[in-house]
Short mmCIF file of C-alpha atoms in Angstrom, two decimals:
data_model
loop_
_atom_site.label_atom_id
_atom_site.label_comp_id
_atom_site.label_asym_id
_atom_site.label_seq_id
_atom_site.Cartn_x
_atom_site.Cartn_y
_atom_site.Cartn_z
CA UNK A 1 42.21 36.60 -35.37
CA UNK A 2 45.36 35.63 -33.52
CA UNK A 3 46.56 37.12 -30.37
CA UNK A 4 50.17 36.63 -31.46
CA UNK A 5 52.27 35.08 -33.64
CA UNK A 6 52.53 31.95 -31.36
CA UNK A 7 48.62 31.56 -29.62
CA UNK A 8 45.29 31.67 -31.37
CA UNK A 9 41.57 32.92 -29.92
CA UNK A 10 39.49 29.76 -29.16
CA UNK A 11 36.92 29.37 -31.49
CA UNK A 12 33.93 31.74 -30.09
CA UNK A 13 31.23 28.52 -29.32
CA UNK A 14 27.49 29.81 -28.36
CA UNK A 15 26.95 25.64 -27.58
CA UNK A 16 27.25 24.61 -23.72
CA UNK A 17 29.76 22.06 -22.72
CA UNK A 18 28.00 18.70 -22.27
CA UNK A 19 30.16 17.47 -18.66
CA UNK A 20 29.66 13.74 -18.40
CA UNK A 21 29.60 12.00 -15.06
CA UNK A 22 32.05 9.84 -13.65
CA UNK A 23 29.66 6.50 -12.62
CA UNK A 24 31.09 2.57 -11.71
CA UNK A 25 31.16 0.88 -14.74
CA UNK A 26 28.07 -1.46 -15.11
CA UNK A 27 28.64 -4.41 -17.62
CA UNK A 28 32.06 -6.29 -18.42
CA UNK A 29 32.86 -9.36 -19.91
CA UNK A 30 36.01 -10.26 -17.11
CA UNK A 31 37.91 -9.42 -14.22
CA UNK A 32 41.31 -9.86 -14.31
CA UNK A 33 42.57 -10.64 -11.18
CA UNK A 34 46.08 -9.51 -9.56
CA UNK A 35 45.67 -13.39 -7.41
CA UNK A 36 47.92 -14.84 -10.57
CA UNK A 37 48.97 -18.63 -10.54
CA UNK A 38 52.19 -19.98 -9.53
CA UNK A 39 53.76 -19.87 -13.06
CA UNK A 40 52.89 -16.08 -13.17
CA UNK A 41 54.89 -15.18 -10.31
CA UNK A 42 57.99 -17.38 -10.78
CA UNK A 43 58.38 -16.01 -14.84
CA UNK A 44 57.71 -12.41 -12.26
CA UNK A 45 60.70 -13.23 -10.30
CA UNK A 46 62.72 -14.12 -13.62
CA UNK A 47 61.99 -11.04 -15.44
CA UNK A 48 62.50 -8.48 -12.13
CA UNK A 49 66.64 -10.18 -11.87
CA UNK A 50 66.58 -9.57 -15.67
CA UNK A 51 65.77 -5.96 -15.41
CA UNK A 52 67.82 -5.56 -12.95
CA UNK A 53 70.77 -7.75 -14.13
CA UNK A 54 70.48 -5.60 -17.36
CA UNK A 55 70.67 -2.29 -15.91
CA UNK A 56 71.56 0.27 -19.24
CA UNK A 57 72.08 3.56 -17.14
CA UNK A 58 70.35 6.41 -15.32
CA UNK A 59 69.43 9.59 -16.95
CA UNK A 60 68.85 12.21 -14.56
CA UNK A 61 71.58 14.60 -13.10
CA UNK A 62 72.64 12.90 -10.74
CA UNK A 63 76.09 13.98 -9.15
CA UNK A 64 77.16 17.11 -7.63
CA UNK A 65 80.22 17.93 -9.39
CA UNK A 66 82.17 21.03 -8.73
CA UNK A 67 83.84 23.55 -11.24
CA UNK A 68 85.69 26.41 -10.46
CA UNK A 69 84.18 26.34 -6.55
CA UNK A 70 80.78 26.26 -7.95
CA UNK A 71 78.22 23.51 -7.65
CA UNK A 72 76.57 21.90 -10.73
CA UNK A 73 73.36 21.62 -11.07
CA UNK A 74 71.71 18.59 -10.04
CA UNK A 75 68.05 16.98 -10.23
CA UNK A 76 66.61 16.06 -6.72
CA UNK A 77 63.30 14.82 -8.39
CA UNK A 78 62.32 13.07 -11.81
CA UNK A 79 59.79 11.54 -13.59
CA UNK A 80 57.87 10.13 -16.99
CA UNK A 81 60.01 9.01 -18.97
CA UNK A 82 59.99 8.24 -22.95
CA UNK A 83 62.86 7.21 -24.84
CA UNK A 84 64.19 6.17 -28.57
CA UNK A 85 67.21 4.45 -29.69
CA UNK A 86 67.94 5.77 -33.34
CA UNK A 87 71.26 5.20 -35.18
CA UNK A 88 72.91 3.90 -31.96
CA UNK A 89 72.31 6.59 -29.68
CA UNK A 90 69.38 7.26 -27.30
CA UNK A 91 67.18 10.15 -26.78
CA UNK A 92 65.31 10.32 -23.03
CA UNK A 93 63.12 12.59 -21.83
CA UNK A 94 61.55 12.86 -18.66
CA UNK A 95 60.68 16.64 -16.18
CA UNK A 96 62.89 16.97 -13.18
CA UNK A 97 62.21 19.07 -10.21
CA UNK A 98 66.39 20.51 -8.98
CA UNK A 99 65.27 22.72 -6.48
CA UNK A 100 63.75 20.68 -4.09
CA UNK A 101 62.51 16.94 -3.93
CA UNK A 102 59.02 17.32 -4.51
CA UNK A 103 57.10 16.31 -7.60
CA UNK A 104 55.95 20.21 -7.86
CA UNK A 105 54.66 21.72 -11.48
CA UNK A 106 55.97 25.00 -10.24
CA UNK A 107 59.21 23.62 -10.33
CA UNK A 108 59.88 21.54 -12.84
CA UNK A 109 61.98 21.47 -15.66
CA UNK A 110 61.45 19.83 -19.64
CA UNK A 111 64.56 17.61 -20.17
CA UNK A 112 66.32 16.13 -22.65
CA UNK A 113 69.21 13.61 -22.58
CA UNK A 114 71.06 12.01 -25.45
CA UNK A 115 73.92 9.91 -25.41
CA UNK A 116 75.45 7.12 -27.76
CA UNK A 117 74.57 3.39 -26.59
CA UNK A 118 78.09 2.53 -26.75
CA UNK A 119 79.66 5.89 -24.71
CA UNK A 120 76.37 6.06 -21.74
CA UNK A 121 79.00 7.91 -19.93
CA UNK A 122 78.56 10.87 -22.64
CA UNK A 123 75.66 12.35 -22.07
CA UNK A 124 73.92 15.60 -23.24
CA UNK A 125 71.55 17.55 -21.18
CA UNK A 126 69.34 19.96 -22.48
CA UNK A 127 66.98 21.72 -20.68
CA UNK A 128 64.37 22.56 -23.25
CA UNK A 129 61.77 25.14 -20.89
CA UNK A 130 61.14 25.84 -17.04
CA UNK A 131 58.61 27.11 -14.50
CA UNK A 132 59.00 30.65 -14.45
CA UNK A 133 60.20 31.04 -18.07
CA UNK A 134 58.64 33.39 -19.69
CA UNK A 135 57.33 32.23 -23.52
CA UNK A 136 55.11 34.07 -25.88
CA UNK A 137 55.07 37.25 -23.64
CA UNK A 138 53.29 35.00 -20.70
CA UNK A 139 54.95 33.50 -17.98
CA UNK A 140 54.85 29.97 -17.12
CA UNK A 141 53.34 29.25 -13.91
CA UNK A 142 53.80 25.34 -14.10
CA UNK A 143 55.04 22.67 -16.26
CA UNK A 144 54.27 18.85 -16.47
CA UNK A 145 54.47 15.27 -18.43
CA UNK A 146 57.25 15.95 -20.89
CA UNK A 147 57.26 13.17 -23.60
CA UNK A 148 59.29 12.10 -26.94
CA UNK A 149 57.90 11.46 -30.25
CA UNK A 150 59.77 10.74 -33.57
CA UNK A 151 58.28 12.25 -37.13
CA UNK A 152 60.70 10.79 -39.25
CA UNK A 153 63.92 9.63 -39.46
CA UNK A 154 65.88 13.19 -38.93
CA UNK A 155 63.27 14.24 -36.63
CA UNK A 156 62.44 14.24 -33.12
CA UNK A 157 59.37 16.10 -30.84
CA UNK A 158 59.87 17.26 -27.44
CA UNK A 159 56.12 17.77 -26.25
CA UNK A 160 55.32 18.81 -22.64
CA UNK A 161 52.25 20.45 -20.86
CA UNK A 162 52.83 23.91 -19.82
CA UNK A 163 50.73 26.24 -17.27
CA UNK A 164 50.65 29.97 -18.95
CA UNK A 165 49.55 33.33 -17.26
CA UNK A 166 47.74 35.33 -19.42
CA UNK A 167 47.13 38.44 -16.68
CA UNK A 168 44.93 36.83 -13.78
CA UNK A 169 44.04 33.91 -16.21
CA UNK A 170 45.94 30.26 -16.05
CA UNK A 171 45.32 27.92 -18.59
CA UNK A 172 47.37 24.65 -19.33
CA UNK A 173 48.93 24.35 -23.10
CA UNK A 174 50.62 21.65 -24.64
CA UNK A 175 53.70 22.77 -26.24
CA UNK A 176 56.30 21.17 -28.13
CA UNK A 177 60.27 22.01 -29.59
CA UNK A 178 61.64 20.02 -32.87
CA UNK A 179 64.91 18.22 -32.24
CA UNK A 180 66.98 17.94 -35.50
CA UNK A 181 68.74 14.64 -35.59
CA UNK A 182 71.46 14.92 -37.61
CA UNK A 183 72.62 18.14 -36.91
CA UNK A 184 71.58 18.01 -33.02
CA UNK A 185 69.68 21.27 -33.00
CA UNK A 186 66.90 21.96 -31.49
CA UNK A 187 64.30 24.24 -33.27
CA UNK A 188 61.45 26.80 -31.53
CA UNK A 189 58.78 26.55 -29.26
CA UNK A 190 55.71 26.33 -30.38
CA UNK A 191 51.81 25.09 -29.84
CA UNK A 192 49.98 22.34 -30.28
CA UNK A 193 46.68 22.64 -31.82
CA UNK A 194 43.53 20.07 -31.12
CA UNK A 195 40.75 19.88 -33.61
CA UNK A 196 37.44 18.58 -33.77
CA UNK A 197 35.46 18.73 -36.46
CA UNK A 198 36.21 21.86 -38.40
CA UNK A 199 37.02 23.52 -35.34
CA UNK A 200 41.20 23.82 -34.42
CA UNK A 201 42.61 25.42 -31.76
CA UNK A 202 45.03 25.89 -29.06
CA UNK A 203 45.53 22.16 -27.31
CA UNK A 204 44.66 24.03 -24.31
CA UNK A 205 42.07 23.31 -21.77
CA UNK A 206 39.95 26.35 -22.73
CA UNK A 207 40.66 25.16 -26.51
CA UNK A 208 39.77 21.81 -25.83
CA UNK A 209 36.23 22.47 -24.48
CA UNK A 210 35.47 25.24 -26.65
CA UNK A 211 35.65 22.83 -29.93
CA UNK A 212 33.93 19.82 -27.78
CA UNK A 213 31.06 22.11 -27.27
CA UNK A 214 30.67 22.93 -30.76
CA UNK A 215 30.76 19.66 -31.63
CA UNK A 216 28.36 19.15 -28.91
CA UNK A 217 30.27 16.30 -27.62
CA UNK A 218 30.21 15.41 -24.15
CA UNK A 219 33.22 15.46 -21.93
CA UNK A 220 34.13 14.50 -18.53
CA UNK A 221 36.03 17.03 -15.95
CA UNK A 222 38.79 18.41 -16.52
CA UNK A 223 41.59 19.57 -14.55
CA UNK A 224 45.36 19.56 -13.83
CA UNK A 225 47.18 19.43 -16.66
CA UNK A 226 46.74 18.09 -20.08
CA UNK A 227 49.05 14.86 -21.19
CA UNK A 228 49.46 13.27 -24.25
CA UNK A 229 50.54 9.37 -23.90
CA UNK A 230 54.25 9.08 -25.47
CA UNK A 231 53.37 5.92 -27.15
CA UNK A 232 52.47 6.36 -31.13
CA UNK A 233 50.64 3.56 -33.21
CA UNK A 234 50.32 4.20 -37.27
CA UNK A 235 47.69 3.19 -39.39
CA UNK A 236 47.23 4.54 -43.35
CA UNK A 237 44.41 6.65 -43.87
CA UNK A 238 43.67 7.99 -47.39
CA UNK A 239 47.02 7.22 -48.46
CA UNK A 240 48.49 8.59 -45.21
CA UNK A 241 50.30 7.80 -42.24
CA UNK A 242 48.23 8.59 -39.13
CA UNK A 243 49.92 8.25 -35.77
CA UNK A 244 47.52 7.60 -32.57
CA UNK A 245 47.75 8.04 -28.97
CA UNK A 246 46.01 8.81 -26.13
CA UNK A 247 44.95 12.10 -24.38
CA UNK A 248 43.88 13.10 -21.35
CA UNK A 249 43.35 15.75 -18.86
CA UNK A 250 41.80 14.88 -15.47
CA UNK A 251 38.90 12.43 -15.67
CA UNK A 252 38.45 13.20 -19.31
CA UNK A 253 40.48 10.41 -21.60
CA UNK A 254 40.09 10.35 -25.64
CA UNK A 255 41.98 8.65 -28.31
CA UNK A 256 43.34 11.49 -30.54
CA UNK A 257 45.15 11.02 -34.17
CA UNK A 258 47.85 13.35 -35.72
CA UNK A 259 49.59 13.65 -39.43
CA UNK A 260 52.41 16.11 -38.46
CA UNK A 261 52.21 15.69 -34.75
CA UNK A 262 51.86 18.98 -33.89
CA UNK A 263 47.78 19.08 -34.80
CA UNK A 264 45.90 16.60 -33.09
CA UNK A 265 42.40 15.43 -33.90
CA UNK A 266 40.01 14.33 -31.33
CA UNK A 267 39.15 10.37 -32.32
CA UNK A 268 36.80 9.04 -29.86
CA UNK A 269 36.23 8.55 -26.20
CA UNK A 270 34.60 5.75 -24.36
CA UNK A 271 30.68 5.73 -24.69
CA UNK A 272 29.86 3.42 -21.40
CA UNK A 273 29.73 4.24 -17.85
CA UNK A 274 33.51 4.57 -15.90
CA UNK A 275 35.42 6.26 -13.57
CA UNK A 276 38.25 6.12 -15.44
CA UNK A 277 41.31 9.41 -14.35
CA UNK A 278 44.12 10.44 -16.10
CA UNK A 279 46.60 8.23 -18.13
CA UNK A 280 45.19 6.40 -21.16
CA UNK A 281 47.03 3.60 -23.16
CA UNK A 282 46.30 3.04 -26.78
CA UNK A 283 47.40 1.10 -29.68
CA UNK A 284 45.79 1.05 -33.19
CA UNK A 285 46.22 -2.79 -35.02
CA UNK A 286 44.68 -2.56 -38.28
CA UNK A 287 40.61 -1.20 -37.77
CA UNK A 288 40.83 -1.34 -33.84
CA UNK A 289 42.69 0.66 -30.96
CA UNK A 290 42.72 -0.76 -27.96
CA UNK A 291 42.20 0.73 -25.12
CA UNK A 292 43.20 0.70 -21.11
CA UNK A 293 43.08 3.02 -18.79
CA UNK A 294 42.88 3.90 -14.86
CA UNK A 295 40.39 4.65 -13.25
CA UNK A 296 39.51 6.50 -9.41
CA UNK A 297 40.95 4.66 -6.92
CA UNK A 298 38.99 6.01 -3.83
CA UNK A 299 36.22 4.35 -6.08
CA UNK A 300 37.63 0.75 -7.51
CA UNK A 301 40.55 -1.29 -7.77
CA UNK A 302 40.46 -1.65 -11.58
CA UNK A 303 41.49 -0.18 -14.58
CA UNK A 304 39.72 -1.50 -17.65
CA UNK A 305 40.45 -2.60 -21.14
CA UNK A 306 38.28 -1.95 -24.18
CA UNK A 307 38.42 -1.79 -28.01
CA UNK A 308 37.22 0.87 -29.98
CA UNK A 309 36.00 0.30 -33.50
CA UNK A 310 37.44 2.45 -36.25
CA UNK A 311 35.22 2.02 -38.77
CA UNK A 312 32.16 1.20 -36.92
CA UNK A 313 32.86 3.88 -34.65
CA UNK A 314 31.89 2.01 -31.72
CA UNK A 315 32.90 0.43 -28.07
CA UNK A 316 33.22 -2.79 -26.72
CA UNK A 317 32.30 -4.02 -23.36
CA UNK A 318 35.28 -3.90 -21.33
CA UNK A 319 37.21 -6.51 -19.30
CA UNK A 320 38.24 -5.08 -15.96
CA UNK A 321 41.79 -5.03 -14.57
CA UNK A 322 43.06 -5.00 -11.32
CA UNK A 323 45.57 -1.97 -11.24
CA UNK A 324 46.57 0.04 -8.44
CA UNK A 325 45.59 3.08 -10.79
CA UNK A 326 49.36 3.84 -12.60
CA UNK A 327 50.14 4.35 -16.05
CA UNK A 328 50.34 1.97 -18.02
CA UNK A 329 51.83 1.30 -22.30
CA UNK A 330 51.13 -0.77 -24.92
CA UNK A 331 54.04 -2.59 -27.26
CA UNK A 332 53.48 -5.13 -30.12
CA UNK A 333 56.11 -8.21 -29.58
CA UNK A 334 56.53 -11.01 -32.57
CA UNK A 335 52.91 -9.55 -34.07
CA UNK A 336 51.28 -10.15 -30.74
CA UNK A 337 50.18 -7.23 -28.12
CA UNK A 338 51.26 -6.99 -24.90
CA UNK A 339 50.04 -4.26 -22.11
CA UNK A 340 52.16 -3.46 -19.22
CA UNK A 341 50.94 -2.64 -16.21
CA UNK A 342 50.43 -2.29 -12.05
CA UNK A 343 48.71 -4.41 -10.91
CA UNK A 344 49.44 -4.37 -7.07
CA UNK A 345 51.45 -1.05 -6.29
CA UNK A 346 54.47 0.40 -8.32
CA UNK A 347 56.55 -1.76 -6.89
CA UNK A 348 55.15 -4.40 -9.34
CA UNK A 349 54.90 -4.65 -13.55
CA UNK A 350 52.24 -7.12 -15.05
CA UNK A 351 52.42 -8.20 -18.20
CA UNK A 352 49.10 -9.04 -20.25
CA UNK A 353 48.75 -10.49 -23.79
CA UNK A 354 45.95 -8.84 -25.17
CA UNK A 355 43.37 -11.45 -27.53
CA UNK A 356 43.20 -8.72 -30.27
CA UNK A 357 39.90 -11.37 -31.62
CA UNK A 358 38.39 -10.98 -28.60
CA UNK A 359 40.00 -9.39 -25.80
CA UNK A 360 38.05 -11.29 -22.63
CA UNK A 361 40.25 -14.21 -23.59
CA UNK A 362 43.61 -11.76 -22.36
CA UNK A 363 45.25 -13.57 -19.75
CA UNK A 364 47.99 -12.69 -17.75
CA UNK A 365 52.04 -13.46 -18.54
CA UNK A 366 53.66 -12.84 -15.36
CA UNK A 367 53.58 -10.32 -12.25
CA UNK A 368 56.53 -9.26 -11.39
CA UNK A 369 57.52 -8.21 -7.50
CA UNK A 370 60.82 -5.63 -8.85
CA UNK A 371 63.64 -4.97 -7.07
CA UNK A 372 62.83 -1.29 -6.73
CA UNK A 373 60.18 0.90 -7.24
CA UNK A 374 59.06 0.94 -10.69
CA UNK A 375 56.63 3.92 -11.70
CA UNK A 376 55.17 4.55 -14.99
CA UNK A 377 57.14 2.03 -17.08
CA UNK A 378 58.03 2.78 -20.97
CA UNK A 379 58.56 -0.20 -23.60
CA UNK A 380 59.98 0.37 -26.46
CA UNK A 381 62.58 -1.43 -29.15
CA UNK A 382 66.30 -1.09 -27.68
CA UNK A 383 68.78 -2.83 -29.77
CA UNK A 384 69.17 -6.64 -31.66
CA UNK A 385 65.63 -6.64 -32.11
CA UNK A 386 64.79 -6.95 -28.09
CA UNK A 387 62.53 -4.62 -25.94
CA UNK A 388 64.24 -1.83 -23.13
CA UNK A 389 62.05 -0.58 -20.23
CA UNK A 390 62.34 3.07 -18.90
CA UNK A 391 61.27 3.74 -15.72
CA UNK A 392 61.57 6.13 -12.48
CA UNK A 393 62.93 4.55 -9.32
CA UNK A 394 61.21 6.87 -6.48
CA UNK A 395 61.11 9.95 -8.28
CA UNK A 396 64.99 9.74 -7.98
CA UNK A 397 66.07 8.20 -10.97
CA UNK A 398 65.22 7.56 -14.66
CA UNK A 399 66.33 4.36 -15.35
CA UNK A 400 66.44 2.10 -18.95
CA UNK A 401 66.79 -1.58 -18.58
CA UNK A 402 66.91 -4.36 -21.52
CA UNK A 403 64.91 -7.68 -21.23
CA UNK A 404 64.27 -10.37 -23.76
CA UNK A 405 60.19 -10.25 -23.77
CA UNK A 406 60.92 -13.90 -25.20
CA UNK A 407 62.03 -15.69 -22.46
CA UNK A 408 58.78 -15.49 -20.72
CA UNK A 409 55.91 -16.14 -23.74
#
């Protein structure tokens, strides 16, 4: 029985959640180090000019602007950013705090920004939801990672996390709003759902360990808010197309798959000993999605990589990666796969090819000292075949640079 038209009862489990331990991971097959050679760090100092020298444009609000004696609105914080270029014009999304510069969830806003590549100048804002909007009869007490996805080619998901008050209960959804492409509307609100199993509810926190439990699969802790990585791989499945990414939600990190993306199934979640937090990367090539995520940094100073098994349903021993614990993404280059990285602070992008035959033989590309600060970089296709990266610079801006991922492989 539904509560509403818009939420759904978890399903009513009698099975106790299984909470897995964060440990140090035991066995790996390699460390790789942030100590690069020589050849590393000069393509590093190339490719930091190049994103720089091909600064696209920042997406935030950004000026103060008055109209008839008012003040505009503008953003004093912003972060996570995803973008697409379709037909010549690019979509960006990202949450921005305009109230005040702190990263605060109480705050923050879902945004939107289009604009043609050839008119950056022209840009449309849209905020899609806020803290303290009320949606579903509940009001929303905080709202986090807001990310992009594309279901086809007039299509377009906005997908964020949202905190909603149900009387004295909070409980962390992820929500999402259709973007129609060619007539630039946007359509309603509504709820993602995450199934395991037979089991599909609410992608909430309380509906993600409810169907866990009766699945009697373990799970690490949860807490914060629940993200789903903005990166989507495909692979056919029955005569499908299946997109995959990653999920998370505190020290608990899964690979989940989706047909519509708006139901996402639970996939698979590393089966060794970690201590791995938040963001997960993920990309599916063929039978295998490969895997990297951070880990605790009070704890250790490296993410790792592994490779789960689609059809065997199993995990490889990981290779461990110095990272200073930031998200990280995934992009296939020329048939070859490529992670992106931190591998010092966020002041610095490393670049790994990934052996997809056996993935201790990665090595490093280049490490890359930028010019500013460089959190949580996006890659993704720009234009003329050739790779942009979206980025925040301090929480201040959201920023899309080109680079020719050639020039250094």
């Amino acid at each position: 029985m539904t509560k509403n038209s818009i939420f759904s009862d978890d399903f009513a489990t009698d099975k106790k959640s299984v909470v897995v331990e964060n440990k140090e991971i035991g066995e790996f097959v390699k460390i790789i180090s942030s100590d690069v050679s020589d050849e590393a760090k000069r393509k590093g100092e190339q490719f930091a000019a190049e994103i720089e020298e091909r600064f696209v444009s920042d997406f935030e609000k950004s000026e103060v602007l008055l109209e008839e004696g008012k003040v505009k609105e503008r953003d004093f914080m912003v972060h996570v950013s995803t973008f697409a270029v379709i037909n010549d014009v690019i979509y960006m999304t990202y949450y921005a705090n305009n109230k005040t510069d702190l990263e605060d969830p109480h705050d923050h806003t879902a945004r939107f920004v289009y604009c043609p590549v050839n008119d950056l100048a022209n840009k449309t804002f849209v905020d899609i939801q806020s803290a303290g909007d009320v949606f579903g009869g509940r009001r929303i007490n905080a709202l986090y990672d807001t990310v992009l996805m594309q279901k086809d080619e007039d299509t377009l998901y906005i997908l964020w996390t949202a905190e909603l008050a149900d009387g004295d209960t909070y409980n962390y959804y992820r929500l999402y709003c259709p973007f129609k492409i060619s007539t630039q509307e946007l359509g309603e609100i509504s709820v993602n759902r995450f199934k395991v199993g037979d089991v599909v509810n609410d992608f909430s926190i309380s509906g993600m360990k409810s169907a866990l439990a009766e699945s009697e699969i373990g799970f690490k802790k949860m807490y914060s808010d629940i993200g789903i990585m903005q990166k989507l791989s495909v692979r056919i499945e029955n005569g499908e197309k299946v997109h995959y990414t990653g999920a998370y939600s505190g020290d608990f990190t899964c690979i989940i798959k989706s047909r519509d993306l708006i139901t996402w199934e639970y996939v698979s979640e590393p089966d060794f000993a970690n201590d791995s937090k938040w963001e997960n990367a993920t990309y599916v090539l063929g039978d295998k999605c490969y895997y990297f995520v951070r880990q605790h940094d009070e704890s250790t100073k490296y993410g790792f990589l592994t490779v789960y098994d689609l059809i065997n349903k199993t995990w490889e021993t990981p290779v461990l990666v110095e990272d200073c614990q930031s998200r990280s993404d995934f992009i296939v280059y020329n048939g070859e796969l490529y992670l992106f990285h931190a591998p010092i602070d966020r002041e610095h992008i490393g670049i790994i090819h990934i052996d997809t035959e056996n993935i201790k033989d990665s090595t490093v590309v280049l490490s890359a000292h930028m010019h500013t600060s460089c959190f949580y970089p996006f890659i993704q296709y720009f234009k003329d075949g050739e790779l942009a990266m979206s980025y925040t610079v301090e929480r201040k801006h959201i920023r899309l640079a080109g680079f020719n991922l050639k020039n250094y492989i």
